[in-house]
Amino acid sequence: MTSQPSSSPPSPPHDSPPSGLQAGLKNRHLSMIAIGGVIGAGLFVGSSSGIRTAGPGILLSYALVGTLVVLVMRMLGEMSAANPTSGSFSAHADRALGRWAGFSIGWLYWFFWVVVLAVEATAGATILEGWVPAVPQWAWALIVMMVLTATNLVSVGSYGEFEFWFAGIKVVAISAFVIIGGLAVFGVLPGVDSDKAGLGNLTDHGGFLPNGPGAILTGVLLVVFSFMGSEIATLAAGESEDPQRAVTKSTNSIIWRVGVFYLGSIFVVVTLVPWNDPSIKEKGSYVAALDSLGIAHAGQLMNFIVLTSVLSCLNSGLYTASRMAFSLGQRGDAPRAFARTTSRGVPLAAIVASVVFGFVAVFFNYKFPDSVFLFLVNSSGAVALFVWLVICFSQLRMRKIIERESPEKLVVRMWLYPYLTWATAALIVFVLGYMLTDTEHDGRETVLLSLLVAAVVLAIAVVRQKKTGRGSAVVSGGRGTYAVNGVDGIDDGDDVNDVVKVG
């Protein structure tokens, strides 16, 4: 079921190996990437402000965002299981909505992760400087970035191995926290002050919603971005041994991952320690909870866990940014050099470009933390919600295309399609709208600056599309390269003939 495109598709770069990206990720790598990807450093360091704002009601905030993530990942899983590709949602948007959509969301997502590189490198450097003061913070940031860059440059397998152990430490730590904390909450663990810890903390200090129902939505704004990273498994699947199986497995497990690691651990925190206990603000929510259990050196233990999460996020951020840049290069939406791979299947130029921007952002963080770097952070802050919204609209169209062309590939299906998809999109729009009313936590500034950057990228995409006119994009998958033709680069009114295998 193929046809010749209306114009010759751009051929893969001549010095790339025939296979491009290689299947260097083992099933155990993908499993741990999927599990650990949903546990960001933001869970450990960002939950304190949410608890102080919403009280025990922060559980509803996490439940609301967790449900949103589960639904969005279900949609992404449906599309990615049918067509595993290094570009993930950007490549899906490219075909479903148009070249402008794939271009815009791909570059915004790349921008988000390279800024995250700087944020996480600085956070990790702060912890390491506390342990080894003789080495300045900027040097630690440089060392961390260089080590993880070298890891990613060796092979995708080395990235997977590092991430397997980083994520493994996070998973073991938070699982142990939930189990031990749960035993303490229900009075099974000896040596815990039963007058201070217990289910009574959910209602005894001003009620379950001490600051009113509105605090739930404010809590949503404070925790929503700690969930970013759930989609990494769908990008990595293109370099796995069995992409469809990897995507299906990670999609089906998202519910228990969010339930255990987010809702489970936050439940333990707010039942072990009263939400208004000063120690939550002074030490952080998880350190305060560990202290209440009488665990020695709780602060340093949590610093180690946070450092592991930071290194995991850095490692995954560099991988994710480079693969998105690679996919953009394959589709002609980025310099062609980004699509070239080494003999080991590593997109060298895409990795180097991402690291260079990350280093520049680190420099801005040290030289202009309250101006240039603050702008970078705020202007990328709402990208997560933009990505989720694009996934919703892409899935609405892609479901029809897949059903018509390859219904056997619908091994993962979005529930209650299309009604739940529309409801999810509406909820995301509502959250963005509510952020515009939030001045206390910089919600309005984050949305406005993110919209400004998005508008600039979108304008570039539209101008570029008008200049190129009718043409072809190249969508890279884990097992081949596909040329996509149409008036707008994607849709020529005949979806069956839009994708033609060329390599």
Coordinates of C-alpha atoms in Angstrom, one line a residue:
M1 CA 0.0 0.0 0.0
T2 CA 2.5 2.6 -1.1
S3 CA 2.8 5.2 -3.8
Q4 CA 5.4 7.5 -5.1
P5 CA 5.5 10.9 -3.4
S6 CA 4.7 13.9 -5.5
S7 CA 8.2 15.2 -5.1
S8 CA 11.4 13.3 -4.4
P9 CA 12.0 12.8 -0.7
P10 CA 15.3 13.9 0.8
S11 CA 17.6 11.0 1.1
P12 CA 19.2 10.2 4.4
P13 CA 22.6 11.8 4.8
H14 CA 25.2 9.9 2.8
D15 CA 27.6 9.4 5.7
S16 CA 25.0 7.9 8.0
P17 CA 25.1 4.2 8.5
P18 CA 22.2 2.4 6.9
S19 CA 20.5 1.7 10.2
G20 CA 20.7 5.2 11.6
L21 CA 19.8 4.9 15.3
Q22 CA 20.4 1.4 16.5
A23 CA 18.5 -0.9 18.8
G24 CA 20.9 -0.7 21.7
L25 CA 18.4 -0.5 24.5
K26 CA 17.6 -3.8 26.2
N27 CA 14.1 -4.6 27.6
R28 CA 15.4 -4.1 31.2
H29 CA 16.7 -0.6 30.2
L30 CA 13.3 0.4 28.8
S31 CA 11.5 -1.0 31.8
M32 CA 13.5 1.0 34.2
I33 CA 13.5 4.1 32.0
A34 CA 9.7 3.9 32.0
I35 CA 9.5 3.4 35.7
G36 CA 12.1 5.9 36.7
G37 CA 11.1 8.5 34.1
V38 CA 8.0 9.4 36.1
I39 CA 10.0 10.1 39.2
G40 CA 11.6 13.5 38.8
A41 CA 13.8 15.4 41.3
G42 CA 10.8 17.8 41.5
L43 CA 8.9 15.2 43.5
F44 CA 11.5 15.3 46.3
V45 CA 12.3 19.0 46.3
G46 CA 9.1 20.6 45.0
S47 CA 6.4 18.9 47.1
S48 CA 7.1 21.0 50.2
S49 CA 5.5 24.2 48.7
G50 CA 2.5 22.2 47.5
I51 CA 1.9 20.7 50.9
R52 CA 2.2 24.1 52.6
T53 CA -0.2 25.6 50.1
A54 CA -3.0 22.9 50.0
G55 CA -2.4 21.0 53.2
P56 CA -3.4 17.3 53.0
G57 CA -5.6 18.3 50.0
I58 CA -2.4 18.2 48.0
L59 CA -3.3 14.6 47.5
L60 CA -6.2 15.7 45.3
S61 CA -3.8 17.9 43.4
Y62 CA -1.5 15.0 42.7
A63 CA -4.4 12.8 41.9
L64 CA -5.8 15.3 39.4
V65 CA -2.4 15.8 37.6
G66 CA -1.7 12.1 37.8
T67 CA -5.0 11.3 36.1
L68 CA -4.2 13.8 33.4
V69 CA -0.8 12.2 32.8
V70 CA -2.2 8.7 32.7
L71 CA -4.7 9.9 30.0
V72 CA -2.2 11.8 27.9
M73 CA 0.3 8.9 28.1
R74 CA -2.5 6.5 27.0
M75 CA -3.0 8.6 23.9
L76 CA 0.7 8.8 23.2
G77 CA 1.1 5.1 23.8
E78 CA -1.6 4.4 21.2
M79 CA 0.2 6.4 18.5
S80 CA 3.7 5.3 19.5
A81 CA 2.8 1.6 19.7
A82 CA 1.5 1.9 16.1
N83 CA 4.5 3.8 14.9
P84 CA 7.5 3.8 17.3
T85 CA 9.8 6.7 16.3
S86 CA 12.6 8.8 17.9
G87 CA 10.5 11.9 17.4
S88 CA 7.5 10.5 19.3
F89 CA 4.7 13.1 19.7
S90 CA 6.5 15.6 17.4
A91 CA 6.6 13.1 14.6
H92 CA 2.9 12.1 15.3
A93 CA 1.9 15.8 15.3
D94 CA 3.9 16.3 12.0
R95 CA 1.7 13.8 10.3
A96 CA -1.6 14.3 12.1
L97 CA -1.7 18.2 12.3
G98 CA 0.9 19.4 9.8
R99 CA 4.6 20.3 9.4
W100 CA 4.0 23.4 11.5
A101 CA 2.9 21.4 14.5
G102 CA 5.7 18.9 14.4
F103 CA 8.3 21.6 13.9
S104 CA 6.9 23.8 16.7
I105 CA 6.4 21.3 19.4
G106 CA 9.6 19.5 18.6
W107 CA 11.7 22.6 19.0
L108 CA 9.8 23.7 22.1
Y109 CA 10.4 20.4 23.7
W110 CA 14.1 20.5 22.8
F111 CA 14.3 24.0 24.3
F112 CA 12.6 22.7 27.5
W113 CA 15.1 19.9 28.0
V114 CA 18.2 21.9 27.4
V115 CA 17.1 24.5 30.0
V116 CA 16.4 21.6 32.3
L117 CA 20.0 20.5 31.8
A118 CA 21.2 23.8 33.3
V119 CA 18.7 23.6 36.2
E120 CA 19.6 20.1 37.1
A121 CA 23.4 20.6 36.7
T122 CA 23.2 23.5 39.1
A123 CA 21.1 21.5 41.6
G124 CA 23.5 18.6 41.5
A125 CA 26.5 20.9 41.8
T126 CA 25.0 22.5 44.9
I127 CA 24.8 19.1 46.6
L128 CA 28.3 18.1 45.5
E129 CA 29.8 21.4 46.7
G130 CA 28.3 20.8 50.1
W131 CA 30.1 17.4 50.2
V132 CA 33.4 18.7 48.7
P133 CA 33.7 22.4 49.3
A134 CA 37.2 22.6 47.8
V135 CA 35.7 22.2 44.3
P136 CA 33.6 25.3 43.3
Q137 CA 30.0 24.9 42.3
W138 CA 30.6 25.9 38.6
A139 CA 33.3 23.2 38.4
W140 CA 31.0 20.5 39.7
A141 CA 28.4 21.6 37.1
L142 CA 31.0 21.3 34.4
I143 CA 32.2 17.9 35.6
V144 CA 28.7 16.5 35.8
M145 CA 27.7 17.7 32.3
M146 CA 31.0 16.4 30.8
V147 CA 30.6 12.9 32.3
L148 CA 27.1 12.5 31.2
T149 CA 27.9 13.9 27.8
A150 CA 30.6 11.3 27.4
T151 CA 28.2 8.6 28.4
N152 CA 25.7 9.6 25.8
L153 CA 28.4 9.9 23.1
V154 CA 29.6 6.3 23.6
S155 CA 26.4 4.5 22.6
V156 CA 22.7 4.4 23.4
G157 CA 23.5 1.3 25.4
S158 CA 25.7 3.2 27.8
Y159 CA 22.9 5.8 28.3
G160 CA 20.5 2.9 29.0
E161 CA 22.9 1.3 31.5
F162 CA 23.5 4.5 33.4
E163 CA 19.8 5.3 33.5
F164 CA 19.1 1.7 34.6
W165 CA 21.1 2.2 37.7
F166 CA 20.2 5.8 38.4
A167 CA 16.5 5.0 38.0
G168 CA 16.9 1.8 40.0
I169 CA 18.2 3.8 43.0
K170 CA 15.3 6.2 42.8
V171 CA 12.8 3.3 42.6
V172 CA 14.3 1.3 45.5
A173 CA 14.5 4.5 47.6
I174 CA 11.0 5.6 47.1
S175 CA 9.6 2.1 47.4
A176 CA 11.3 1.6 50.7
F177 CA 10.1 5.0 51.9
V178 CA 6.5 4.1 51.0
I179 CA 6.7 0.7 52.7
I180 CA 8.4 1.8 55.9
G181 CA 6.4 5.0 56.1
G182 CA 3.2 3.1 55.6
L183 CA 4.1 0.7 58.4
A184 CA 4.7 3.7 60.7
V185 CA 1.4 5.4 59.7
F186 CA -0.6 2.3 60.7
G187 CA 1.3 1.8 63.9
V188 CA 3.2 -1.3 62.9
L189 CA 6.7 0.2 63.1
P190 CA 8.0 0.6 66.6
G191 CA 9.7 3.8 67.9
V192 CA 7.4 6.2 66.1
D193 CA 5.5 8.9 68.0
S194 CA 1.9 7.8 67.5
D195 CA 0.6 11.2 68.8
K196 CA 2.3 12.9 65.9
A197 CA 2.1 10.4 63.1
G198 CA -1.1 8.8 61.8
L199 CA -4.2 9.2 59.7
G200 CA -5.4 12.0 62.0
N201 CA -2.9 14.4 60.3
L202 CA -5.3 14.3 57.3
T203 CA -8.0 16.2 59.3
D204 CA -6.7 17.3 62.7
H205 CA -4.9 20.6 61.7
G206 CA -7.6 22.7 60.1
G207 CA -9.3 19.9 58.1
F208 CA -8.4 18.2 54.9
L209 CA -8.6 21.5 53.0
P210 CA -7.3 24.0 55.6
N211 CA -6.9 26.7 52.9
G212 CA -10.1 26.1 51.0
P213 CA -10.9 24.1 47.8
G214 CA -9.2 26.7 45.7
A215 CA -5.9 25.5 47.1
I216 CA -6.3 22.3 45.2
L217 CA -5.9 24.1 41.9
T218 CA -3.0 26.1 43.2
G219 CA -1.4 22.9 44.2
V220 CA -1.9 21.6 40.7
L221 CA 0.2 24.5 39.4
L222 CA 2.9 23.7 41.8
V223 CA 3.1 19.9 41.1
V224 CA 2.2 19.6 37.4
F225 CA 5.7 20.1 36.1
S226 CA 7.2 17.4 38.3
F227 CA 5.5 14.8 36.1
M228 CA 7.4 15.8 33.0
G229 CA 9.5 12.9 31.8
S230 CA 6.8 10.2 31.5
E231 CA 7.0 10.4 27.7
I232 CA 10.7 9.6 27.5
A233 CA 10.0 5.9 27.2
T234 CA 8.2 6.5 23.9
L235 CA 11.2 8.3 22.5
A236 CA 13.6 5.6 23.6
A237 CA 11.4 2.8 22.3
G238 CA 12.6 3.5 18.7
E239 CA 16.1 2.3 19.8
S240 CA 14.9 -0.8 21.7
E241 CA 14.8 -4.5 20.7
D242 CA 11.0 -4.6 20.5
P243 CA 9.6 -1.1 20.2
Q244 CA 5.9 -2.0 20.1
R245 CA 6.2 -4.2 23.2
A246 CA 8.2 -1.6 25.1
V247 CA 5.6 1.2 24.4
T248 CA 2.7 -1.1 25.3
K249 CA 4.3 -2.2 28.5
S250 CA 5.2 1.3 29.6
T251 CA 1.8 2.6 28.7
N252 CA -0.1 -0.1 30.6
S253 CA 2.1 0.4 33.8
I254 CA 1.7 4.2 34.0
I255 CA -1.3 3.9 36.4
W256 CA 0.5 2.0 39.1
R257 CA 3.7 4.0 38.7
V258 CA 1.8 7.3 39.3
G259 CA -0.2 5.7 42.1
V260 CA 2.7 4.3 44.0
F261 CA 5.5 6.8 43.5
Y262 CA 3.5 10.0 43.7
L263 CA 0.2 9.4 45.5
G264 CA 1.7 6.7 47.7
S265 CA 4.7 8.7 48.8
I266 CA 2.9 12.0 49.3
F267 CA 0.2 10.1 51.4
V268 CA 3.0 8.9 53.6
V269 CA 4.5 12.4 54.0
V270 CA 1.2 14.1 55.0
T271 CA 0.2 11.4 57.4
L272 CA 3.6 11.1 59.1
V273 CA 4.1 14.9 59.5
P274 CA 1.4 17.6 60.0
W275 CA 1.1 19.7 56.9
N276 CA 1.8 22.9 58.9
D277 CA 4.8 21.5 60.8
P278 CA 7.7 24.0 60.4
S279 CA 10.1 21.2 59.5
I280 CA 8.5 20.7 56.1
K281 CA 9.5 24.2 55.1
E282 CA 12.9 24.2 56.8
K283 CA 14.1 20.7 55.8
G284 CA 11.8 19.6 53.0
S285 CA 8.9 17.3 53.1
Y286 CA 10.7 14.0 52.6
V287 CA 13.5 14.9 55.0
A288 CA 11.0 15.9 57.6
A289 CA 9.2 12.6 57.1
L290 CA 12.4 10.6 57.5
D291 CA 13.3 12.5 60.6
S292 CA 10.0 11.6 62.1
L293 CA 10.9 7.9 61.6
G294 CA 14.1 8.4 63.5
I295 CA 16.3 7.6 60.5
A296 CA 19.8 8.9 61.2
H297 CA 21.4 11.4 58.8
A298 CA 18.0 11.8 57.0
G299 CA 19.2 15.0 55.4
Q300 CA 22.3 13.5 53.8
L301 CA 20.4 10.4 52.8
M302 CA 17.8 12.5 51.0
N303 CA 20.6 14.6 49.4
F304 CA 22.0 11.4 47.9
I305 CA 18.6 10.4 46.6
V306 CA 18.0 13.8 45.1
L307 CA 21.5 13.8 43.6
T308 CA 20.7 10.5 42.0
S309 CA 17.4 11.9 40.6
V310 CA 19.3 15.0 39.3
L311 CA 21.9 12.8 37.5
S312 CA 19.1 10.6 36.1
C313 CA 17.2 13.7 34.9
L314 CA 20.4 15.1 33.3
N315 CA 21.2 11.8 31.6
S316 CA 17.6 11.5 30.3
G317 CA 17.4 15.2 29.4
L318 CA 20.5 15.0 27.2
Y319 CA 19.3 11.8 25.6
T320 CA 15.8 13.2 25.0
A321 CA 16.9 16.6 23.6
S322 CA 19.4 14.9 21.2
R323 CA 16.8 12.4 19.9
M324 CA 14.3 15.1 19.3
A325 CA 16.9 17.2 17.5
F326 CA 17.8 14.0 15.5
S327 CA 14.2 13.5 14.5
L328 CA 13.8 17.2 13.5
G329 CA 16.9 16.8 11.4
Q330 CA 15.5 13.6 9.7
R331 CA 12.3 15.5 8.8
G332 CA 14.2 18.5 7.4
D333 CA 13.2 20.8 10.3
A334 CA 16.7 21.1 11.7
P335 CA 20.2 21.1 10.3
R336 CA 20.9 17.9 8.3
A337 CA 24.0 17.3 10.5
F338 CA 21.6 16.5 13.4
A339 CA 20.4 13.4 11.5
R340 CA 23.9 12.0 11.0
T341 CA 24.9 9.1 13.2
T342 CA 28.2 7.6 14.1
S343 CA 29.1 3.9 13.5
R344 CA 27.6 3.2 16.9
G345 CA 24.3 4.8 16.0
V346 CA 24.9 8.0 18.0
P347 CA 23.6 11.3 16.7
L348 CA 26.9 13.2 17.5
A349 CA 25.9 16.7 16.2
A350 CA 22.5 16.6 17.9
I351 CA 24.1 15.7 21.3
V352 CA 26.8 18.3 21.0
A353 CA 24.4 21.0 20.0
S354 CA 22.1 20.2 23.0
V355 CA 25.1 20.2 25.4
V356 CA 26.5 23.5 24.1
F357 CA 23.1 25.2 24.7
G358 CA 23.0 23.5 28.1
F359 CA 26.5 24.9 29.0
V360 CA 25.4 28.4 27.8
A361 CA 22.3 28.2 30.0
V362 CA 24.6 27.1 33.0
F363 CA 26.7 30.2 32.3
F364 CA 23.6 32.4 32.3
N365 CA 22.6 30.8 35.6
Y366 CA 25.8 31.9 37.3
K367 CA 26.2 35.3 35.6
F368 CA 22.6 36.5 35.2
P369 CA 20.4 34.3 37.5
D370 CA 17.7 36.9 38.0
S371 CA 17.4 38.1 34.4
V372 CA 18.5 35.9 31.4
F373 CA 18.3 32.6 33.2
L374 CA 15.0 33.4 34.9
F375 CA 13.6 34.2 31.5
L376 CA 14.8 30.9 30.1
V377 CA 13.2 28.9 33.0
N378 CA 9.9 30.8 32.9
S379 CA 9.6 30.8 29.1
S380 CA 10.0 27.0 29.0
G381 CA 7.8 26.3 32.1
A382 CA 4.5 25.7 30.3
V383 CA 5.9 23.6 27.5
A384 CA 4.8 20.4 29.3
L385 CA 1.2 21.5 29.0
F386 CA 1.7 22.5 25.4
V387 CA 3.1 19.0 24.6
W388 CA 0.2 17.3 26.3
L389 CA -2.3 19.4 24.5
V390 CA -0.7 18.6 21.1
I391 CA -0.7 14.9 22.0
C392 CA -4.5 15.2 22.5
F393 CA -5.2 16.8 19.2
S394 CA -2.8 14.5 17.3
Q395 CA -4.4 11.4 18.7
L396 CA -7.9 12.6 17.6
R397 CA -6.7 12.5 14.0
M398 CA -4.2 9.7 14.2
R399 CA -6.7 7.2 15.5
K400 CA -8.8 7.6 12.3
I401 CA -5.6 7.3 10.1
I402 CA -4.4 4.1 11.9
E403 CA -7.9 2.5 11.8
R404 CA -8.1 3.1 8.1
E405 CA -4.5 2.1 7.2
S406 CA -3.3 -0.5 9.8
P407 CA -6.0 -1.3 12.3
E408 CA -3.9 -4.3 13.5
K409 CA -1.4 -1.8 14.9
L410 CA -3.9 -0.5 17.4
V411 CA -2.6 -2.7 20.2
V412 CA -3.1 0.2 22.7
R413 CA -6.4 2.1 22.6
M414 CA -7.4 5.3 24.3
W415 CA -10.3 4.8 26.5
L416 CA -13.7 6.3 25.6
Y417 CA -12.3 7.8 22.4
P418 CA -13.0 10.6 21.4
Y419 CA -14.9 11.9 24.4
L420 CA -12.1 11.4 27.0
T421 CA -9.6 12.9 24.7
W422 CA -11.6 16.0 24.3
A423 CA -12.2 16.1 28.1
T424 CA -8.4 15.8 28.7
A425 CA -7.7 18.7 26.3
A426 CA -10.3 20.8 28.0
L427 CA -8.7 20.2 31.4
I428 CA -5.3 21.2 30.1
V429 CA -6.7 24.4 28.6
F430 CA -8.4 25.0 32.0
V431 CA -5.1 24.6 33.9
L432 CA -3.4 27.0 31.5
G433 CA -6.2 29.5 32.0
Y434 CA -6.0 29.2 35.7
M435 CA -2.3 29.8 35.6
L436 CA -3.0 33.2 34.1
T437 CA -4.8 34.1 37.3
D438 CA -1.8 33.0 39.5
T439 CA 0.5 35.9 40.4
E440 CA 1.7 34.6 43.7
H441 CA 3.6 31.6 42.3
D442 CA 4.6 33.1 38.9
G443 CA 2.0 31.1 37.0
R444 CA 0.9 34.1 34.9
E445 CA 4.4 35.0 34.0
T446 CA 5.3 31.4 33.1
V447 CA 2.3 31.0 30.8
L448 CA 2.8 34.4 29.1
L449 CA 6.5 34.0 28.5
S450 CA 6.0 30.4 27.3
L451 CA 3.3 31.6 24.9
L452 CA 5.6 34.3 23.6
V453 CA 8.4 31.7 22.8
A454 CA 5.8 29.3 21.3
A455 CA 4.4 32.2 19.1
V456 CA 7.9 32.9 17.9
V457 CA 8.6 29.3 17.0
L458 CA 5.2 28.9 15.4
A459 CA 5.8 32.0 13.3
I460 CA 9.1 30.5 12.1
A461 CA 7.3 27.3 11.3
V462 CA 4.6 29.0 9.2
V463 CA 7.1 31.2 7.3
R464 CA 9.3 28.3 6.7
Q465 CA 6.4 26.2 5.4
K466 CA 5.3 28.9 3.0
K467 CA 8.8 29.2 1.6
T468 CA 9.3 25.5 1.1
G469 CA 5.7 25.0 -0.2
R470 CA 4.7 21.5 -1.3
G471 CA 7.4 19.1 -0.1
S472 CA 8.3 16.0 1.9
A473 CA 9.3 15.5 5.4
V474 CA 11.3 12.5 6.7
V475 CA 10.0 10.7 9.8
S476 CA 12.6 8.5 11.4
G477 CA 11.4 5.4 13.1
G478 CA 13.3 2.8 15.0
R479 CA 13.4 0.5 11.9
G480 CA 13.4 2.8 8.9
T481 CA 12.9 6.2 7.4
Y482 CA 9.6 7.5 6.0
A483 CA 8.9 10.3 3.5
V484 CA 5.7 12.2 4.1
N485 CA 4.2 14.3 1.3
G486 CA 1.4 16.8 1.0
V487 CA 0.6 20.4 0.3
D488 CA 1.5 21.3 3.9
G489 CA 4.2 18.7 4.1
I490 CA 1.9 16.2 5.8
D491 CA -1.7 16.0 4.5
D492 CA -2.6 15.8 0.9
G493 CA -6.1 14.7 1.5
D494 CA -5.1 11.1 1.0
D495 CA -3.8 9.8 4.3
V496 CA -3.2 6.3 3.0
N497 CA -0.5 7.6 0.6
D498 CA 1.0 10.1 2.9
V499 CA 3.7 7.8 4.3
V500 CA 6.0 6.0 1.9
K501 CA 9.0 3.9 3.1
V502 CA 12.2 5.1 1.6
G503 CA 14.9 3.5 3.7

